[in-house]
PDB file of C-alpha atoms in Angstrom:
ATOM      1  CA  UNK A   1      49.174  83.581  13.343  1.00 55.00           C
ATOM      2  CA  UNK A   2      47.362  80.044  12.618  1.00 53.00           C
ATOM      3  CA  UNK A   3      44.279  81.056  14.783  1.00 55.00           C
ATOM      4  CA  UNK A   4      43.981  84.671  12.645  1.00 50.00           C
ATOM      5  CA  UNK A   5      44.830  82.959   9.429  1.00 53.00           C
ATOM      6  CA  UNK A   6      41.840  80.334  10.737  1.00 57.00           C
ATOM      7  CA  UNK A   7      39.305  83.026  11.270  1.00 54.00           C
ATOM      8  CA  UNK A   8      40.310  85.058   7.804  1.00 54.00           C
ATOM      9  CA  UNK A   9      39.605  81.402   5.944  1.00 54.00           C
ATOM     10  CA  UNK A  10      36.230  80.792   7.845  1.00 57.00           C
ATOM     11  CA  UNK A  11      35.020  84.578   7.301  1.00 59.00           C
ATOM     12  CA  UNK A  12      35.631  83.480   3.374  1.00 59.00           C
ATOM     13  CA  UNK A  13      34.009  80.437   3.407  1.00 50.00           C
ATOM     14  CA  UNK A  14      30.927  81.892   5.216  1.00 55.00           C
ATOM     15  CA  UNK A  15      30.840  84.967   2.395  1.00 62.00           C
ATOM     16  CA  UNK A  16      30.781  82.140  -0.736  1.00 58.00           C
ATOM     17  CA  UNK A  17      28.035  80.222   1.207  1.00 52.00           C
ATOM     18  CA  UNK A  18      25.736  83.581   1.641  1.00 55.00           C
ATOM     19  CA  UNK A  19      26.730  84.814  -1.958  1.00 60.00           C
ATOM     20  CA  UNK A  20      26.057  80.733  -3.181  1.00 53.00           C
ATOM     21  CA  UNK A  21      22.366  81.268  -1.393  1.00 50.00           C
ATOM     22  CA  UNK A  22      21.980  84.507  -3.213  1.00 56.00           C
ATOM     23  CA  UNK A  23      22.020  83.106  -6.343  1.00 51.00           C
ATOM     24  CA  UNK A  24      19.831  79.931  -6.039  1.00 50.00           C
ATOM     25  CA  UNK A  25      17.370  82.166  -4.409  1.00 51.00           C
ATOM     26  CA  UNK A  26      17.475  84.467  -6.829  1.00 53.00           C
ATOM     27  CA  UNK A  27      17.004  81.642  -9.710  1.00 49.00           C
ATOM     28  CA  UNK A  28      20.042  82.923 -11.930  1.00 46.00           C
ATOM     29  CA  UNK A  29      22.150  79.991 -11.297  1.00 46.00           C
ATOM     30  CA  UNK A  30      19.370  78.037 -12.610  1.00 47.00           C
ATOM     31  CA  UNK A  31      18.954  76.600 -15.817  1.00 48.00           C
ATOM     32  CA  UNK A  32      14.918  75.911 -15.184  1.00 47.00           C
ATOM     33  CA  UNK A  33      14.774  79.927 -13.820  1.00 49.00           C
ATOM     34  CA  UNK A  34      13.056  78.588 -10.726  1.00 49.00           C
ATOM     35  CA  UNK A  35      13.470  79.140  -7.244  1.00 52.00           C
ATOM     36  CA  UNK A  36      14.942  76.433  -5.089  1.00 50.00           C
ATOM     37  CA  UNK A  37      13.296  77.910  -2.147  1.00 47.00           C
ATOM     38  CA  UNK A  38      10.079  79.743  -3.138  1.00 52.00           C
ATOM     39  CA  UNK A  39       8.442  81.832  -0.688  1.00 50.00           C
ATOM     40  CA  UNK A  40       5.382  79.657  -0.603  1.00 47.00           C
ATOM     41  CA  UNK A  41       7.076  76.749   1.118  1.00 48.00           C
ATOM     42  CA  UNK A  42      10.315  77.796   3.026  1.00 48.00           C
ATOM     43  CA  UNK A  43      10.900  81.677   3.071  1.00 47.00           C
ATOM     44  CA  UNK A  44       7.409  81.595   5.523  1.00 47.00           C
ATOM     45  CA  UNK A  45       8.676  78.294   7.213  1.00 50.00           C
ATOM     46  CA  UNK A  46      12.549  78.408   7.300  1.00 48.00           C
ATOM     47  CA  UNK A  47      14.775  81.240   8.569  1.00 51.00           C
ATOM     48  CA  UNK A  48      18.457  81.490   7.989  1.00 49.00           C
ATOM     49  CA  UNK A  49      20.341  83.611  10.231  1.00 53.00           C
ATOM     50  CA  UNK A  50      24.031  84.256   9.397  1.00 53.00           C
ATOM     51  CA  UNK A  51      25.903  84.520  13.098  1.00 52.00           C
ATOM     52  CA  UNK A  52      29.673  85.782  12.090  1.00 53.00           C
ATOM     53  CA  UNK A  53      31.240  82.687  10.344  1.00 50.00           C
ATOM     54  CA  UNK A  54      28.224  80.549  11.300  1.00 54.00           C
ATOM     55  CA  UNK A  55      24.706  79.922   9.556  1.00 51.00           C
ATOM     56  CA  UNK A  56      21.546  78.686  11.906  1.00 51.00           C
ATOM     57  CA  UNK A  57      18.306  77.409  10.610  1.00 49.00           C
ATOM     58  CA  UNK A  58      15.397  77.726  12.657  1.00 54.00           C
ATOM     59  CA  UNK A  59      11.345  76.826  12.088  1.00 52.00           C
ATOM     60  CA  UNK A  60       9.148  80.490  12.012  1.00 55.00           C
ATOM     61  CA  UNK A  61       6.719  80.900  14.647  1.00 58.00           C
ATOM     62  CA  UNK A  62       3.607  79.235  13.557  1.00 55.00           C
ATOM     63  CA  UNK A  63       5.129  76.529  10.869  1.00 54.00           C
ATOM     64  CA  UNK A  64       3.299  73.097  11.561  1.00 57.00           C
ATOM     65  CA  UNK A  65       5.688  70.809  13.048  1.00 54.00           C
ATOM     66  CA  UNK A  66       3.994  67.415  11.363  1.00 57.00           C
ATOM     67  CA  UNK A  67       5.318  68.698   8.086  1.00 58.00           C
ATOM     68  CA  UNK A  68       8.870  68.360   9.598  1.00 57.00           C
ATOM     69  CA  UNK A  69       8.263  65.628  11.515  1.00 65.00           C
ATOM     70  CA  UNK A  70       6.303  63.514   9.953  1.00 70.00           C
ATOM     71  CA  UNK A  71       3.836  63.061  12.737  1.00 72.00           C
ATOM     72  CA  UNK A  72       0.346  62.343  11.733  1.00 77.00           C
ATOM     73  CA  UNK A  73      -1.336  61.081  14.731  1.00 75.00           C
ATOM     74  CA  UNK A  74      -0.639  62.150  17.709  1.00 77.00           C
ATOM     75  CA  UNK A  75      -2.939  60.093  20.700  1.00 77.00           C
ATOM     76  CA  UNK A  76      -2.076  61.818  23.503  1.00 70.00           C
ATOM     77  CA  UNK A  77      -3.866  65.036  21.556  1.00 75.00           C
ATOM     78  CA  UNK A  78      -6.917  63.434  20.001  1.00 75.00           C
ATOM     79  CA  UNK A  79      -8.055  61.305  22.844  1.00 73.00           C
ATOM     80  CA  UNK A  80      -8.514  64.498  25.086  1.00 72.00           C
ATOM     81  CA  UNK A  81     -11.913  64.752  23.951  1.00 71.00           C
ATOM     82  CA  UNK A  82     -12.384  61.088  24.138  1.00 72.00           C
ATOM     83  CA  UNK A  83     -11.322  61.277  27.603  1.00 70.00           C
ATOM     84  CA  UNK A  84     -14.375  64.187  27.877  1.00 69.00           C
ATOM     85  CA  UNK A  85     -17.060  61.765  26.880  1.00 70.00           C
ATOM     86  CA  UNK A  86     -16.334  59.441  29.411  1.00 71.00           C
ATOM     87  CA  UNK A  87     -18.742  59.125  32.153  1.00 70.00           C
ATOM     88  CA  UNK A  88     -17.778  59.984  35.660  1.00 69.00           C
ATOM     89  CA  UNK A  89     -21.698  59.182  37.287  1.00 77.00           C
ATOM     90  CA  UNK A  90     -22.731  55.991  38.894  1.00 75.00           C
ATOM     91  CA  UNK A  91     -25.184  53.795  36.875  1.00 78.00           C
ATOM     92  CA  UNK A  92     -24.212  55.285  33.514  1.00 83.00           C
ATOM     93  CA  UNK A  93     -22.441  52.554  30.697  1.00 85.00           C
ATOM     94  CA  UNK A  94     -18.389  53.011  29.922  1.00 85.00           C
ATOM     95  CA  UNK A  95     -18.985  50.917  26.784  1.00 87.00           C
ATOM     96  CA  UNK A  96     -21.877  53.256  25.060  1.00 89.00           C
ATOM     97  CA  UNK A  97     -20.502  54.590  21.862  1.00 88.00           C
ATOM     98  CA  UNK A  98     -21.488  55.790  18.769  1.00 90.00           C
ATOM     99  CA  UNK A  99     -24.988  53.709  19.940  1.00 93.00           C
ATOM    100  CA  UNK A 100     -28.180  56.185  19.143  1.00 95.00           C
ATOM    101  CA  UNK A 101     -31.059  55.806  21.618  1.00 95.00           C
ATOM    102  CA  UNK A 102     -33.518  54.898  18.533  1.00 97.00           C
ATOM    103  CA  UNK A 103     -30.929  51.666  17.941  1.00 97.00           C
ATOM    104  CA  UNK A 104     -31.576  51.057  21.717  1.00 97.00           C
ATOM    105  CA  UNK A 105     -35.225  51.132  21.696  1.00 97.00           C
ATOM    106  CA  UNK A 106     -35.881  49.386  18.454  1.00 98.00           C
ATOM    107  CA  UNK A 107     -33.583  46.727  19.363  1.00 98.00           C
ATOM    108  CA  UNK A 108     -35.958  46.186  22.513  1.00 98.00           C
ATOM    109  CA  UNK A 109     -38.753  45.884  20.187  1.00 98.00           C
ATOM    110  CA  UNK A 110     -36.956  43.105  18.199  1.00 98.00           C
ATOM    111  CA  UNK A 111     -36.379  41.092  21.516  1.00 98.00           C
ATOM    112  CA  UNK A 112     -40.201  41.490  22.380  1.00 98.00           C
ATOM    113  CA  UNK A 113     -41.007  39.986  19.080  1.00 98.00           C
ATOM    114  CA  UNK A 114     -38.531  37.456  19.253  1.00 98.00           C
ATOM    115  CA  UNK A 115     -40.151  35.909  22.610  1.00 98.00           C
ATOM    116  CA  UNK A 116     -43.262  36.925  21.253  1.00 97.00           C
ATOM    117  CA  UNK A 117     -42.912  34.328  18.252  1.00 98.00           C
ATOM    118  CA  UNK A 118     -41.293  31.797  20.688  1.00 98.00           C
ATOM    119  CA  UNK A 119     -44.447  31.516  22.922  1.00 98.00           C
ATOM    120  CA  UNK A 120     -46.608  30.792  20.224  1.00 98.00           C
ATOM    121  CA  UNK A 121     -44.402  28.459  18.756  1.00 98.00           C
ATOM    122  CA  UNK A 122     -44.541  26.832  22.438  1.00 98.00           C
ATOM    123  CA  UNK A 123     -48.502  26.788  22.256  1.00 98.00           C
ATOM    124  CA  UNK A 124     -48.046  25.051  19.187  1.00 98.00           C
ATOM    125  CA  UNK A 125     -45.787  22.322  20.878  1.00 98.00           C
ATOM    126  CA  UNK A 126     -48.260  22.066  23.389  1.00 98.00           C
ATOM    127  CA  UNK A 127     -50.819  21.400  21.218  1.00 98.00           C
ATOM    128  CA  UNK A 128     -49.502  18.885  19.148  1.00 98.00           C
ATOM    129  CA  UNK A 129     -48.034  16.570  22.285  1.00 98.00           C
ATOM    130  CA  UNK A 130     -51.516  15.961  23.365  1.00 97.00           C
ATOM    131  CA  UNK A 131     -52.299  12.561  23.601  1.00 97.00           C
ATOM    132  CA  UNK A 132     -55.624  13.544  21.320  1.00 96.00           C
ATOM    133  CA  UNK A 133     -53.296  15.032  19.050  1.00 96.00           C
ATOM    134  CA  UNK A 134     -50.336  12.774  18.703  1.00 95.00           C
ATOM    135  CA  UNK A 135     -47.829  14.464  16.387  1.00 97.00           C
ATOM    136  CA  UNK A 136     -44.926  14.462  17.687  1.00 97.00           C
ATOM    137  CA  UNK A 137     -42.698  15.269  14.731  1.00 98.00           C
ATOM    138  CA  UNK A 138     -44.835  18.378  14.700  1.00 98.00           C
ATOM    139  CA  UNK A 139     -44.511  19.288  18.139  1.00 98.00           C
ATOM    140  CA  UNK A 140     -40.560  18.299  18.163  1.00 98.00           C
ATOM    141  CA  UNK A 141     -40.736  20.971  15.145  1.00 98.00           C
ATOM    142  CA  UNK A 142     -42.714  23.554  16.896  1.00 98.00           C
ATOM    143  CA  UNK A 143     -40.849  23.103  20.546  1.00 98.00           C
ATOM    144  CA  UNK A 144     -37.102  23.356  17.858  1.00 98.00           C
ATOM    145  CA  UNK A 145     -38.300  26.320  16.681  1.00 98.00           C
ATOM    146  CA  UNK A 146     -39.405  28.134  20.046  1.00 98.00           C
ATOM    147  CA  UNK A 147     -36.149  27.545  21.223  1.00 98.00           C
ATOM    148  CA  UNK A 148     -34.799  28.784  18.310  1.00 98.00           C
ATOM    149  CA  UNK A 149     -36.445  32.368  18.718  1.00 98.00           C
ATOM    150  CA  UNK A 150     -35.749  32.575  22.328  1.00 98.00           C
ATOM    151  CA  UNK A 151     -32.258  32.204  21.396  1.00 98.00           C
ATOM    152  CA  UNK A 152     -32.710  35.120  18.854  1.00 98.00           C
ATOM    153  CA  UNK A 153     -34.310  37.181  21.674  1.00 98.00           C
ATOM    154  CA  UNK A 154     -31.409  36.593  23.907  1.00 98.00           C
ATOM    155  CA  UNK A 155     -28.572  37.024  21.539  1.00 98.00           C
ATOM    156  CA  UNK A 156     -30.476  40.435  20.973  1.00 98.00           C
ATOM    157  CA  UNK A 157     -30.159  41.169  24.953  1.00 98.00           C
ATOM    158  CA  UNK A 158     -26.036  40.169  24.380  1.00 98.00           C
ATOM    159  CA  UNK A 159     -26.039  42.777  22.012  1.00 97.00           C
ATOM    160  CA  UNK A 160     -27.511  45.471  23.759  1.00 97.00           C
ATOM    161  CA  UNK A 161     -25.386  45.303  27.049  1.00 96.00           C
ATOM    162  CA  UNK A 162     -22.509  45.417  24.737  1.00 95.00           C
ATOM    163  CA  UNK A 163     -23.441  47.927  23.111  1.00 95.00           C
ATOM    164  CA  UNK A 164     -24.211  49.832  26.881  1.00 94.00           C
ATOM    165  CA  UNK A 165     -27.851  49.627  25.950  1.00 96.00           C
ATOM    166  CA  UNK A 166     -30.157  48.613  28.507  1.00 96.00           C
ATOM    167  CA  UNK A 167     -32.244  45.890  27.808  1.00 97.00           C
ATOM    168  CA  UNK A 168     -36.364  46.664  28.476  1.00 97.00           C
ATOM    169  CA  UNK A 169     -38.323  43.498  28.700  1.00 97.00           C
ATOM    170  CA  UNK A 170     -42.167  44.307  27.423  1.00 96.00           C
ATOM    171  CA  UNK A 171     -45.737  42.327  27.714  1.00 96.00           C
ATOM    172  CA  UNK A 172     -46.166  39.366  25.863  1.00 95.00           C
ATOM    173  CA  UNK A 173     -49.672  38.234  24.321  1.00 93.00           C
ATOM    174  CA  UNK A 174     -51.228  35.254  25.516  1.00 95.00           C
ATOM    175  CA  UNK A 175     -51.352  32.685  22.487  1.00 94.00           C
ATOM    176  CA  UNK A 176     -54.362  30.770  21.272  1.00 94.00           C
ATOM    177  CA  UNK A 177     -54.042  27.324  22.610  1.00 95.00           C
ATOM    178  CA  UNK A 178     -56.873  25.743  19.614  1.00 96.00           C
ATOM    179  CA  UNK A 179     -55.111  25.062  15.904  1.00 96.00           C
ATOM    180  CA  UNK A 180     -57.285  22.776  14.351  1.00 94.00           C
ATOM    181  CA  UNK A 181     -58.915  24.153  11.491  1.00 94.00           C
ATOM    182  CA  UNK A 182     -62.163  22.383   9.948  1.00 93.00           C
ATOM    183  CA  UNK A 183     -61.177  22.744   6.000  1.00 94.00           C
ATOM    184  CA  UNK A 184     -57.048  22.637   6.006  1.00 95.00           C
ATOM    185  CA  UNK A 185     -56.867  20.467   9.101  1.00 95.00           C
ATOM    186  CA  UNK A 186     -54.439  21.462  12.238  1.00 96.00           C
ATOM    187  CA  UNK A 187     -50.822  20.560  10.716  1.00 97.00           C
ATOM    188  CA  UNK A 188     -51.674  22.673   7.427  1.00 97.00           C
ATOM    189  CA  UNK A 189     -53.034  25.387   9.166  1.00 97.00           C
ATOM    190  CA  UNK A 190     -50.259  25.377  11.872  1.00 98.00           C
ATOM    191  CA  UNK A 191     -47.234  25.470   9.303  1.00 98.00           C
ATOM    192  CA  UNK A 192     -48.959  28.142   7.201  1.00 98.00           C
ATOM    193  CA  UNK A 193     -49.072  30.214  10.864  1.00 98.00           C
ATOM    194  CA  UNK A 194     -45.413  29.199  11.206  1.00 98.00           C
ATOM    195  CA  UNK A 195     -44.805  30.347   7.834  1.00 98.00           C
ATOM    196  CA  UNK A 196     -46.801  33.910   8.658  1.00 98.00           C
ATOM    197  CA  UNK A 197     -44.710  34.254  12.000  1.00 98.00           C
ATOM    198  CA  UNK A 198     -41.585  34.142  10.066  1.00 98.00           C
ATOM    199  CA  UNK A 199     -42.192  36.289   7.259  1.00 98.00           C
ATOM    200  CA  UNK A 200     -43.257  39.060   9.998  1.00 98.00           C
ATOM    201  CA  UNK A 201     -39.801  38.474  11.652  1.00 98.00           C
ATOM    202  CA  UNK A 202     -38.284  38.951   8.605  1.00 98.00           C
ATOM    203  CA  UNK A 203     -40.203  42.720   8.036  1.00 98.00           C
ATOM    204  CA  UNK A 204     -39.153  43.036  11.758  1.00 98.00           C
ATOM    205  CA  UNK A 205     -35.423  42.962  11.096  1.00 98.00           C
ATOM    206  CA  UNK A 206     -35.405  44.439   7.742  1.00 98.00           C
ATOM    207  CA  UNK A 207     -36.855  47.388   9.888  1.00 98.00           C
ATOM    208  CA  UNK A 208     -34.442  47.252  12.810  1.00 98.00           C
ATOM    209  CA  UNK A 209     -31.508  47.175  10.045  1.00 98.00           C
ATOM    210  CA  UNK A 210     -32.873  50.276   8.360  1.00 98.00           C
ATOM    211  CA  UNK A 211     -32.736  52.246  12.080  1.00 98.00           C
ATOM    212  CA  UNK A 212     -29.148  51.219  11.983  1.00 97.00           C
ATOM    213  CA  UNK A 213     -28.542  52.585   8.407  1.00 97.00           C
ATOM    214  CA  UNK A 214     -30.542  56.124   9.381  1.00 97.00           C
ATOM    215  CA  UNK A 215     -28.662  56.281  12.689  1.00 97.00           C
ATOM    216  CA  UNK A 216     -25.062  55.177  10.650  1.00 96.00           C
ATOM    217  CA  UNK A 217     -24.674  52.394  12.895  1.00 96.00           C
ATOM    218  CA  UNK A 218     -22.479  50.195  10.658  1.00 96.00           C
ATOM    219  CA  UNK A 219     -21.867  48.361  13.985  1.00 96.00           C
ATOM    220  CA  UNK A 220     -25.550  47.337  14.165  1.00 97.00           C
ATOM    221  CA  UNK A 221     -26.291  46.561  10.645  1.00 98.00           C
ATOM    222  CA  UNK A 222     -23.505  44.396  10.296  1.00 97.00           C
ATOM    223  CA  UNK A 223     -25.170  42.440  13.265  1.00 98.00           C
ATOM    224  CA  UNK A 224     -28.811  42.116  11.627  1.00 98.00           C
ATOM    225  CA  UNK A 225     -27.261  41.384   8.248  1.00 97.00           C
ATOM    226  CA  UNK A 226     -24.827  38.744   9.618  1.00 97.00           C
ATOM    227  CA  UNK A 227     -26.668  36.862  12.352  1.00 97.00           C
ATOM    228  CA  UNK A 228     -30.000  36.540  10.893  1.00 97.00           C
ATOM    229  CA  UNK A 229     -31.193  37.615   7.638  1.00 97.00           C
ATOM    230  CA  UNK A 230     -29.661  34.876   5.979  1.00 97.00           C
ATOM    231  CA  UNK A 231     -30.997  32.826   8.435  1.00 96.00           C
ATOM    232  CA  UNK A 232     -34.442  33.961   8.115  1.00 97.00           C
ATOM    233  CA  UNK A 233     -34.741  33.839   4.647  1.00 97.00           C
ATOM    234  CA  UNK A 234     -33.560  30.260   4.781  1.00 97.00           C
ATOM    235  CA  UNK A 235     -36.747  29.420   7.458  1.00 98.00           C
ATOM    236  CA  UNK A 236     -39.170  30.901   5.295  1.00 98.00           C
ATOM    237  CA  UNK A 237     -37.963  28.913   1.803  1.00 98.00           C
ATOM    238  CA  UNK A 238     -37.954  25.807   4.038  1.00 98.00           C
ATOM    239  CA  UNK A 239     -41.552  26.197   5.992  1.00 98.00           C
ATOM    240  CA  UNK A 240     -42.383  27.322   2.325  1.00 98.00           C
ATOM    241  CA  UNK A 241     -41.677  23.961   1.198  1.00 98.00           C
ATOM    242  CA  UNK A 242     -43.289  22.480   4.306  1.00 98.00           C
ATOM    243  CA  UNK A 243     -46.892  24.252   3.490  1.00 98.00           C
ATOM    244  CA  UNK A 244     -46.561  23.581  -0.590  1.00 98.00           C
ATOM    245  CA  UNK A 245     -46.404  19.557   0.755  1.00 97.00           C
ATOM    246  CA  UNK A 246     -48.666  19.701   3.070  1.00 97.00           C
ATOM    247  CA  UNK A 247     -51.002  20.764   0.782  1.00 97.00           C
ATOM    248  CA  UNK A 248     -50.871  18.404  -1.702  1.00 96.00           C
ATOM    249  CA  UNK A 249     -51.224  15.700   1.578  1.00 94.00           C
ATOM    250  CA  UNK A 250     -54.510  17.311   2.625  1.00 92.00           C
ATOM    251  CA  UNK A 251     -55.835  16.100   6.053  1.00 91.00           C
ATOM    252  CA  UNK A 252     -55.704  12.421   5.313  1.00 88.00           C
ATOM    253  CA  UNK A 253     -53.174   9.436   5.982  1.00 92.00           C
ATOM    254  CA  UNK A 254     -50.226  11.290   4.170  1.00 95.00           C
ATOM    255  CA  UNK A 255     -50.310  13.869   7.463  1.00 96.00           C
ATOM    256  CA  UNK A 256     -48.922  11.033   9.474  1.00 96.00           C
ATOM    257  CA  UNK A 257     -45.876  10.370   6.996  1.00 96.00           C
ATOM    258  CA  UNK A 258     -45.170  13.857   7.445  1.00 97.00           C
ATOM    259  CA  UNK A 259     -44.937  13.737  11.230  1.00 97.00           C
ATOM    260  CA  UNK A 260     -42.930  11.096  10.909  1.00 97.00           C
ATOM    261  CA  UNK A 261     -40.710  12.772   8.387  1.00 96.00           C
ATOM    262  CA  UNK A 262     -40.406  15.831  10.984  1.00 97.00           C
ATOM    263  CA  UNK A 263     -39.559  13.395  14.155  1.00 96.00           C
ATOM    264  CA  UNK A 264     -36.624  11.745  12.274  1.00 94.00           C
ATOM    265  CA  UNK A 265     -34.832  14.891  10.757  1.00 88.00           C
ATOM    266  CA  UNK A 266     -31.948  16.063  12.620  1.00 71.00           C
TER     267      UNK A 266
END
């Protein structure tokens, strides 16, 4: 009697429930007249399946499961095609990515000028250590400064292996080993070279950062911008300032002072 009496409650209780759905779905228990499930959103995703006594929602086929789960990345998925890309043959970089091979080869043109500007800037040392010569704040300056671009050059090679580049070493020009000049004198004449070399740079990297922008390498122009065009600039204002004095010394007594000047600075 209680189990039949159980069974005649839960058949009522299931009735009001469908009739209760009805109506909402219908909008007429609604004081806005809209529908609390429109078609657009649930009726396509949602199913409702009265079993006897008992209701079951399940997802339709199709519905996207990230809009009931919340799931918006899912790794395992997306890095299948990473795991596509990577290389299986011998001799081949893991690390290459997102690296174009016009960044690669233009980045081997920067090193080239890079040791290109150091070995003149070495000829100059040379030059100025002679005992004939005898300026050595010039040729500590000069000898500074070739060090200075061969560090360039190799923080360029860094960069490329990183990168999974491969780093292609090219000629380099023989320098002029002669720098005296008969009207400006050698130390004029050798910091307006100096001055020349760096400006050249400069285009140089301005032009290597521009292959980065066409090639949307944010990677490499953050790494020109960052690491040496403020740095440059800075060399050119200051050898800028070293020609503007130098020519107000001319080639007399004042040309010693200067070397001195350039020996003592840290």
């Amino acid at each position: 009697m209680k189990h039949l009496f159980s069974l005649i409650l839960q058949n009522n209780v299931a009735q009001s429930f469908s009739r209760s759905l009805s109506l909402l779905s219908s909008g007429s228990g609604s004081g806005s007249g809209g529908n609390l499930f429109p078609p657009s959103r649930n009726s396509s995703n949602l199913l409702f399946h009265p079993s006897g006594s008992r209701f079951s929602i399940q997802a339709a086929k199709g519905t996207n499961t990230k809009s009931l789960t919340g799931v918006v990345f899912e790794p395992f998925e997306e890095v299948k095609k990473e795991l596509e890309l990577v290389p299986t043959t011998p001799f081949v970089s893991l690390a290459r990515h997102k690296f174009s091979d016009d960044s690669e080869s233009a980045i081997n043109d920067q090193i080239n000028v890079e040791y290109n500007v150091s070995y003149v800037y070495h000829a100059l040392y040379a030059y100025f250590d002679r005992d004939n010569v005898g300026l050595k704040g010039f040729a500590k300056f000069f000898n500074d400064s070739s060090l200075e671009e061969r560090g360039h050059a190799e923080k360029f090679m860094e960069y490329q292996n990183m990168r999974g580049g491969r780093v292609k070493l090219q000629s380099i020009l023989m320098p002029v080993s002669e720098f005296d000049h008969e009207e400006k004198g050698d130390a004029l004449h050798a910091m307006e070279l100096a001055l020349s070399l760096e400006k050249l740079t400069n285009e140089k990297l301005l032009k290597l950062q521009s292959v980065g922008v066409k090639n949307n390498d944010v990677q490499l122009v953050d790494f020109v911008e960052s690491e040496f065009l403020g740095e440059q600039v800075e060399a050119i204002k200051k050898i800028s300032e070293y020609v503007a004095q130098l020519r107000r010394i001319g080639k007399g007594h004042g040309v010693w002072h200067f070397d001195q000047m350039l020996l003592n600075e840290v």
